[in-house]
Coordinates of C-alpha atoms and ligand atoms in Angstrom, one line a residue:
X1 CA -12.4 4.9 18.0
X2 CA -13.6 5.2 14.7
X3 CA -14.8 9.0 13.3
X4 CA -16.5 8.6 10.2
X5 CA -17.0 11.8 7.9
X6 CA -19.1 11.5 4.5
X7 CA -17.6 14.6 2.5
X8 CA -18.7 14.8 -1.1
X9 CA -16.4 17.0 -3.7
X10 CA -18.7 17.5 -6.7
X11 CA -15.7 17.6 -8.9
X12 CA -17.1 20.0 -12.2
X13 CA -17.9 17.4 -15.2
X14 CA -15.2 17.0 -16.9
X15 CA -14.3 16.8 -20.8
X16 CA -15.7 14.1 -22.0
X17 CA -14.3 12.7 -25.3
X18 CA -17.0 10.1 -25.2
X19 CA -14.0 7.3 -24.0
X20 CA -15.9 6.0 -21.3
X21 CA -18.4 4.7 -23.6
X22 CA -15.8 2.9 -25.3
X23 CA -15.2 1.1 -22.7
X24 CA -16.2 -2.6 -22.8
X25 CA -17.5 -3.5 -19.3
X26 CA -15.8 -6.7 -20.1
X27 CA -14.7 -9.6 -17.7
X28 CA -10.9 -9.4 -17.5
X29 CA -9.1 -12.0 -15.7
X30 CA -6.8 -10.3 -13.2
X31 CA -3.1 -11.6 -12.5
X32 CA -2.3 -9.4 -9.7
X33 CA -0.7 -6.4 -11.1
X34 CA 1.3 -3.8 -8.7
X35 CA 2.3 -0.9 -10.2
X36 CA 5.6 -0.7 -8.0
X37 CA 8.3 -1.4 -10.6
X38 CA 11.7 -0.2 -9.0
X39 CA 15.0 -0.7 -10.9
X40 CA 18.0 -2.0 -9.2
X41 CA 19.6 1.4 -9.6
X42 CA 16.6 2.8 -7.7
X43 CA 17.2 0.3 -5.0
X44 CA 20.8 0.4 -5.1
X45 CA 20.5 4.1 -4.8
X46 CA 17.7 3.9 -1.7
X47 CA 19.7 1.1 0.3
X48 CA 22.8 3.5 0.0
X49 CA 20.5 6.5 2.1
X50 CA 18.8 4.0 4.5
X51 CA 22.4 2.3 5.3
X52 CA 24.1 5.4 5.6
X53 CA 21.4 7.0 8.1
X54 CA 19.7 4.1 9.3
X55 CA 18.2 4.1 12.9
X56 CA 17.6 0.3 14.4
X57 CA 14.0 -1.1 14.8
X58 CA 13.4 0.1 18.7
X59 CA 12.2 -3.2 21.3
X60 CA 11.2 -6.0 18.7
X61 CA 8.1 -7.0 20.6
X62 CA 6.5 -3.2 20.9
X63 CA 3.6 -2.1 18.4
X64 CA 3.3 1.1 16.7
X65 CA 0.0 2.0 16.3
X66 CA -0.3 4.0 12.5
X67 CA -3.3 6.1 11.5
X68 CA -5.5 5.0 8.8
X69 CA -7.3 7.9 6.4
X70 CA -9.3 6.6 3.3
X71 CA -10.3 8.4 0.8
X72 CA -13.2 6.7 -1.6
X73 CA -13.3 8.2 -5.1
X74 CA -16.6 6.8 -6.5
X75 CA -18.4 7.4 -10.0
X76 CA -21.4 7.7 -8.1
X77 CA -22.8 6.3 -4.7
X78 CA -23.4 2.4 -6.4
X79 CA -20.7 -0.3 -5.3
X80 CA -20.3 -0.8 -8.9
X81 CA -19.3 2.9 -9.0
X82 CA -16.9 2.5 -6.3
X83 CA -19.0 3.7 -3.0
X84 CA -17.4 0.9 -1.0
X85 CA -19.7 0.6 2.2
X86 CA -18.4 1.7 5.5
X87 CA -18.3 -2.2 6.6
X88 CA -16.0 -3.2 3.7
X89 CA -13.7 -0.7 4.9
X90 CA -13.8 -1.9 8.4
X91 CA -13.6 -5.5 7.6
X92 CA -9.9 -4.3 5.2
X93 CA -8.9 -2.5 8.5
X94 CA -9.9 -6.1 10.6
X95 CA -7.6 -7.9 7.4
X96 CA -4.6 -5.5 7.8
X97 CA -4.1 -6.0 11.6
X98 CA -4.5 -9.6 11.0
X99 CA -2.0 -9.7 8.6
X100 CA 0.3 -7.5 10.4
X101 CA -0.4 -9.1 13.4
X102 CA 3.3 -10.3 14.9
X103 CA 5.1 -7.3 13.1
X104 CA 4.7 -4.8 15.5
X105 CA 2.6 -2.5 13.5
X106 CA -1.1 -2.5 13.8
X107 CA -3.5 -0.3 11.8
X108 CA -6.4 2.3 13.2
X109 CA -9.1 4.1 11.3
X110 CA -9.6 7.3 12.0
X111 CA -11.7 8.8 9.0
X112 CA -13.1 8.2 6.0
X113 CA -13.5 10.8 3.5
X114 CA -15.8 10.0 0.2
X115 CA -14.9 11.8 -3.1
X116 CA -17.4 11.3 -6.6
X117 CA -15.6 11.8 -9.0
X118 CA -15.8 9.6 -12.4
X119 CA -12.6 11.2 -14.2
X120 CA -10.5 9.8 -11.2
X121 CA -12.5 6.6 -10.5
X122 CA -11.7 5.8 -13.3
X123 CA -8.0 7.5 -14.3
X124 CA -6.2 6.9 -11.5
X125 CA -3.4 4.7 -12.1
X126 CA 0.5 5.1 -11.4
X127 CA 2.1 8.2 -12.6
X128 CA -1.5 9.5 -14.4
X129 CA -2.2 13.1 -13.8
X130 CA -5.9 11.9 -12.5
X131 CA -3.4 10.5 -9.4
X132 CA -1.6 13.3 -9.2
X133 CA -4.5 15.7 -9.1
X134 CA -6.2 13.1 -6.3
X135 CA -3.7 12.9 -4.3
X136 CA -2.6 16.9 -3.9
X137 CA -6.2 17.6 -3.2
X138 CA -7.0 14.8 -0.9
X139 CA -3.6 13.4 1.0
X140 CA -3.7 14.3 4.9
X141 CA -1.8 14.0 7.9
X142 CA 2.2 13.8 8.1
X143 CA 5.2 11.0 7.7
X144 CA 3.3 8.6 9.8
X145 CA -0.2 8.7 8.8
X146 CA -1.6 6.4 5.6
X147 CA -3.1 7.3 3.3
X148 CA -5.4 4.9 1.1
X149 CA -7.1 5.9 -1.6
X150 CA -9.7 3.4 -3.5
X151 CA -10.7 3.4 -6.8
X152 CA -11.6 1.6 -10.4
X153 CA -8.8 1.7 -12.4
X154 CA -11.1 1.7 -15.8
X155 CA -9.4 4.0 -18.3
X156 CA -5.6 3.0 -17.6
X157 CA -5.0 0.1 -16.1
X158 CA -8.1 -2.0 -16.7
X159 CA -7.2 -4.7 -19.3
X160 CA -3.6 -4.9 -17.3
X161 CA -5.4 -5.9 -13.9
X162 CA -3.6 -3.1 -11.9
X163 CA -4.6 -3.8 -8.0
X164 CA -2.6 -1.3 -6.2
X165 CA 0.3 0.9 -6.3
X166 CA 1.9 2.8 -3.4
X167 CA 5.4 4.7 -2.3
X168 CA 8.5 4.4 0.1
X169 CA 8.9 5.6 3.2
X170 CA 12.3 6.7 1.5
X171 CA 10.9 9.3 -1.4
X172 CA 8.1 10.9 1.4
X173 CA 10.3 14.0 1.6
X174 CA 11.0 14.7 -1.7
X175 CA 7.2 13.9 -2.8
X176 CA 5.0 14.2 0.6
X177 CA 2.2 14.8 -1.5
X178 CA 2.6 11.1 -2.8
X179 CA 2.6 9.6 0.0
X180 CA 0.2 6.4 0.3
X181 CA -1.4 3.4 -1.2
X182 CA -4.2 3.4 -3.9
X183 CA -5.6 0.5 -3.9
X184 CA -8.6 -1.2 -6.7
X185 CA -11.8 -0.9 -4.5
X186 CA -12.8 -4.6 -5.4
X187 CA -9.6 -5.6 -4.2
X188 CA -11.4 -5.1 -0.4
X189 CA -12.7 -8.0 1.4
X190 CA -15.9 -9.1 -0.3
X191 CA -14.9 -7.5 -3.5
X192 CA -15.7 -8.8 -7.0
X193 CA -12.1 -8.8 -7.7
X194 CA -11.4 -12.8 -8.4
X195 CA -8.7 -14.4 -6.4
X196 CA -8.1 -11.1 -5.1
X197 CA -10.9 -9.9 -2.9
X198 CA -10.0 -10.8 0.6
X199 CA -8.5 -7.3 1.3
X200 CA -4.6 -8.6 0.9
X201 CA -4.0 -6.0 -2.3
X202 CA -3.9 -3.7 0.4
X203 CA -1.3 -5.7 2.9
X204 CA 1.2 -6.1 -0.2
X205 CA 0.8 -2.6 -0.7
X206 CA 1.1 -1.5 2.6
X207 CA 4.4 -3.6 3.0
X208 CA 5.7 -1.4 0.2
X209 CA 4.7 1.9 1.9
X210 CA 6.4 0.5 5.3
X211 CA 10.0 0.1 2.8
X212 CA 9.6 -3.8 1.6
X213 CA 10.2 -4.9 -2.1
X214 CA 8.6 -7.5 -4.1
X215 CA 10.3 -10.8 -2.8
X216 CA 11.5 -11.3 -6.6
X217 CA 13.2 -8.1 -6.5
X218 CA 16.6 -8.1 -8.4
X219 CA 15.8 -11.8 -9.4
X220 CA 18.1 -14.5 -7.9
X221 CA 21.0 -12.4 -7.6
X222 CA 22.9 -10.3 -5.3
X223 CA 20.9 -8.7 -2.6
X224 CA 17.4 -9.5 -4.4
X225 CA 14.5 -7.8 -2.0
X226 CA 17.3 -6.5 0.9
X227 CA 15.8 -8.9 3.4
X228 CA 18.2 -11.8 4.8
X229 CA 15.0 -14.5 5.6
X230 CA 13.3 -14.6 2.7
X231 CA 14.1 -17.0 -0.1
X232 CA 15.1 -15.4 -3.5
X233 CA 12.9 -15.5 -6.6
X234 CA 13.5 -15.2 -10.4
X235 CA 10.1 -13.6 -10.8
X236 CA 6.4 -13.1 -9.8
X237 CA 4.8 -16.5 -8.9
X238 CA 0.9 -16.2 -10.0
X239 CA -2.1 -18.0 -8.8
X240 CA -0.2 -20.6 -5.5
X241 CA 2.5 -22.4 -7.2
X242 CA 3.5 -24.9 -4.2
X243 CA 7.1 -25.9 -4.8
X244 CA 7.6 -23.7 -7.2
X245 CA 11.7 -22.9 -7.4
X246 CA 12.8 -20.3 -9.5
X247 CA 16.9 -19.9 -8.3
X248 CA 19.7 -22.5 -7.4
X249 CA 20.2 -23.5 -3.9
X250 CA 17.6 -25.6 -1.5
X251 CA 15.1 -22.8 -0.9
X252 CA 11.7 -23.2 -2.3
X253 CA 9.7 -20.1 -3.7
X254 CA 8.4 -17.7 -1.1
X255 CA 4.8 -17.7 -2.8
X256 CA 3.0 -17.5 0.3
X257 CA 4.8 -14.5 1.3
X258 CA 2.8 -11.0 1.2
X259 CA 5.6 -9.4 -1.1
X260 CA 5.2 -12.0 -4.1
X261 CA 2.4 -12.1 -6.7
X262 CA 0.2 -15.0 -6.0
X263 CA -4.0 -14.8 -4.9
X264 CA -4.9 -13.3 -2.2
X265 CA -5.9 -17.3 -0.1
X266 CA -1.9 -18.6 -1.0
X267 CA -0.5 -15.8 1.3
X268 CA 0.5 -16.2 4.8
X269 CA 2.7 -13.8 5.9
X270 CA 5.9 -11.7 6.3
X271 CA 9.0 -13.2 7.7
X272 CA 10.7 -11.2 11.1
X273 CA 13.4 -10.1 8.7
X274 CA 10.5 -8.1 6.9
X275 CA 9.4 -6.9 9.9
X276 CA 12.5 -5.4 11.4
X277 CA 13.0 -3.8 7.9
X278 CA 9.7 -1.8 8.1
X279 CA 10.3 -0.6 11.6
X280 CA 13.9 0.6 11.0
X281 CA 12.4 2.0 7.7
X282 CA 9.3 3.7 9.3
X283 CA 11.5 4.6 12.1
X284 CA 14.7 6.1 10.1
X285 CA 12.2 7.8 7.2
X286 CA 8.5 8.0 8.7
X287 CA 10.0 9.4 12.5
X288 CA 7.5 6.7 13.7
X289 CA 9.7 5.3 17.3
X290 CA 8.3 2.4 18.7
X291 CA 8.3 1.5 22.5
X292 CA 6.9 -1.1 24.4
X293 CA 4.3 0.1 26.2
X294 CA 2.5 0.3 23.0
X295 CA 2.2 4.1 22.6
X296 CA 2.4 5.9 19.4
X297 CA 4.9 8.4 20.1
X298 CA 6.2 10.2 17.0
X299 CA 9.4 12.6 17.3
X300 CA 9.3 15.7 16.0
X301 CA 8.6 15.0 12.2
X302 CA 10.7 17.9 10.9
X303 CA 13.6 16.7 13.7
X304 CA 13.4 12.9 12.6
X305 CA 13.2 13.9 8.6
X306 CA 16.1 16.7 8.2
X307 CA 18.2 14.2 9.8
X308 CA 18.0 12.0 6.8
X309 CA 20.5 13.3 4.6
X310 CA 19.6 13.1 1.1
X311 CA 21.8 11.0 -1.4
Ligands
LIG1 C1 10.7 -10.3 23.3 O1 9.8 -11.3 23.7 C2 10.5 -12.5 23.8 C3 9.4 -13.6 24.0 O2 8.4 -13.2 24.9 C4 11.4 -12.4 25.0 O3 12.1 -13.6 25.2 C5 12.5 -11.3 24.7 O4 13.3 -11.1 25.9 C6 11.7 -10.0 24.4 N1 12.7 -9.0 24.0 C7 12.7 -7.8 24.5 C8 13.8 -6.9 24.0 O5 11.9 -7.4 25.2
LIG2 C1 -22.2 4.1 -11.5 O1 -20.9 4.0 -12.0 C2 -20.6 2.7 -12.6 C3 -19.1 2.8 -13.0 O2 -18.8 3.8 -13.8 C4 -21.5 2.5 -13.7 O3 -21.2 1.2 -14.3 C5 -22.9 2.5 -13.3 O4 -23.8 2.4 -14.4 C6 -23.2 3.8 -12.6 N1 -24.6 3.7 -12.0 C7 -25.4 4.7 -11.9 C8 -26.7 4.5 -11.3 O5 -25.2 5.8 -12.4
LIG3 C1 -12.2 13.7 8.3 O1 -12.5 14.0 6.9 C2 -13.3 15.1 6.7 C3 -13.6 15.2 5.2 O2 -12.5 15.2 4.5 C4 -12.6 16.4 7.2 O3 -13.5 17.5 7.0 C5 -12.3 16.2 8.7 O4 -11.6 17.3 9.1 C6 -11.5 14.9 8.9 N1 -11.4 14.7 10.3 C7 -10.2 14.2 10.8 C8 -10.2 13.9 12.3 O5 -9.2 14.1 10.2
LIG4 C1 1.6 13.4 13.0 O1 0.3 13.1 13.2 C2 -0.1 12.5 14.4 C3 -1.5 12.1 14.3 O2 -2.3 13.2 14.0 C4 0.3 13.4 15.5 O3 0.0 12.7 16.8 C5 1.7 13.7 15.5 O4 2.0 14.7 16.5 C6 2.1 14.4 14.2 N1 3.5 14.6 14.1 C7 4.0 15.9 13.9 C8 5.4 16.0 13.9 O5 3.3 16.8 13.6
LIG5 ZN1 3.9 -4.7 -5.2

């Protein structure tokens, strides 16, 4: 069931230094950009706490069934100010359980909140105070619920063709207030976002905020993205490179993996080594326990999460 609230925070005007008329509406040519950037040390660091207090991925054919918030920050109530209509969002929701379908995770909407304001339509980006502001005023729920916020990316990550950003399961206790995706709002199915408008910014995304890495994490070497099935990768593969092959060995590229870089129509899916690594993650960091008769049950939050030992 889907309950739809339209809640408008008139956010007081802010400063303006006259920047946003300095903006040039112009058309830039998007690579995707994810603003997920983890060094090894990070990873090496994270895989240390999951190892060491990892719980397994419950029946590997039950579905969890996660709640979905939105939050819309729009310049003003035009699509081209970011008031993405209530059937875009649906039609993202219809994309993500698509995508996920076969994981065990499947996706349901429970609200929509709408926010105007222009200073975080348009400064939102990773690590900006605009997103930290956002998201202390707006994040709800607990561990298990996502968060996805939409928005313009203008000021900061414009010219760099930004899409999304999003955290780990792993950091949510030390920064619950962080906790979700933020997606580009053209980056939804039917967006104007070139290449990258049929709503799968938000399933890369959403793998990282369910514990996955880009599949060219730590490059050719060693571990690479922690996963066992999926091929390793120098770096991000852009646009759909078909036998592209970027280490040694036989294994082509995973390009049409969720977790690389290319457009949204080259990707197919995750691999069951991907999916077994965001239930144990969900499960060991989110509380989020799977079992087969399709329930959602959580355990206690507080129980699940003080039982992760911090580094
Ligand atoms: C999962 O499903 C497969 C195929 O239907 C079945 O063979 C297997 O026994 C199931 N595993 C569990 C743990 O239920
Ligand atoms: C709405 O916001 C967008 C993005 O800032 C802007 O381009 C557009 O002119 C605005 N439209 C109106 C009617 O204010
Ligand atoms: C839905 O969002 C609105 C606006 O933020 C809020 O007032 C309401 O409590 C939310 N409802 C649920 C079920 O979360
Ligand atoms: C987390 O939120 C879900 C959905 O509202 C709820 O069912 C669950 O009980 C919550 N968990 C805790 C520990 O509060
Ligand atoms: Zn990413």
């Amino acid at each position: 069931m889907l309950f739809s609230f339209f809640f408008t925070l008139l956010l007081s005007a802010s400063v303006s230094l006259g920047a946003p008329y300095l903006q040039k509406r112009s058309a830039v040519t998007l690579r995707r950009g994810c603003g997920v950037h983890i060094s090894d040390e990070k990873v090496a660091s994270a895989e240390r706490r999951f190892s060491s207090n990892r719980l397994p991925a419950s029946n590997p054919n039950a579905t969890a069934i996660i709640d979905v918030h939105f939050h819309i920050v729009a310049a003003n109530e035009t699509l081209e100010g970011g008031w993405v209509p209530d059937s875009q969002l649906k039609a993202q929701i219809d994309v993500l359980n698509k995508d996920y379908t076969g994981t065990g995770l499947s996706w349901n909407h429970v609200n929509t909140t709408r926010i105007l304001s222009k200073e975080w339509f348009e400064g939102v980006a990773p690590e900006t105070p605009e997103s930290s502001a956002m998201k202390q005023v707006l994040r709800t729920g607990n561990a298990s619920t996502l968060n996805i916020y939409t928005a313009g990316f203008v000021t900061n990550a414009g010219a760099a063709g930004l899409l999304g950003y999003a955290t780990f399961p792993v950091d949510y206790k030390s920064a619950s207030w962080d906790d979700g995706v933020v997606v580009r709002y053209t980056t939804l199915p039917g967006g104007t976002a070139p290449k990258f408008n049929l709503g799968r910014t938000l399933t890369h995304e959403v793998g990282h905020w369910l514990g996955l890495y880009h599949t060219f994490q730590g490059g050719c070497q060693g571990s690479g993205d922690s996963v066992d099935d999926t091929a390793p990768e120098e770096s991000p593969a852009n646009g759909c490179p078909i036998d592209r092959k970027t280490c040694p060995g036989d294994q082509k590229d995973p390009i049409h993996n969720f977790m690389d870089y290319t457009d949204d129509s080259c990707m197919i899916g995750f691999t069951s080594g991907q999916a077994t690594r965001m239930k144990a993650q969900i499960r060991t960091f989110r509380g989020v326990v799977i079992f087969k008769n399709h329930q959602r049950i959580m355990t206690s939050a507080l129980q699940a999460l003080s039982s992760v030992g911090a580094e």
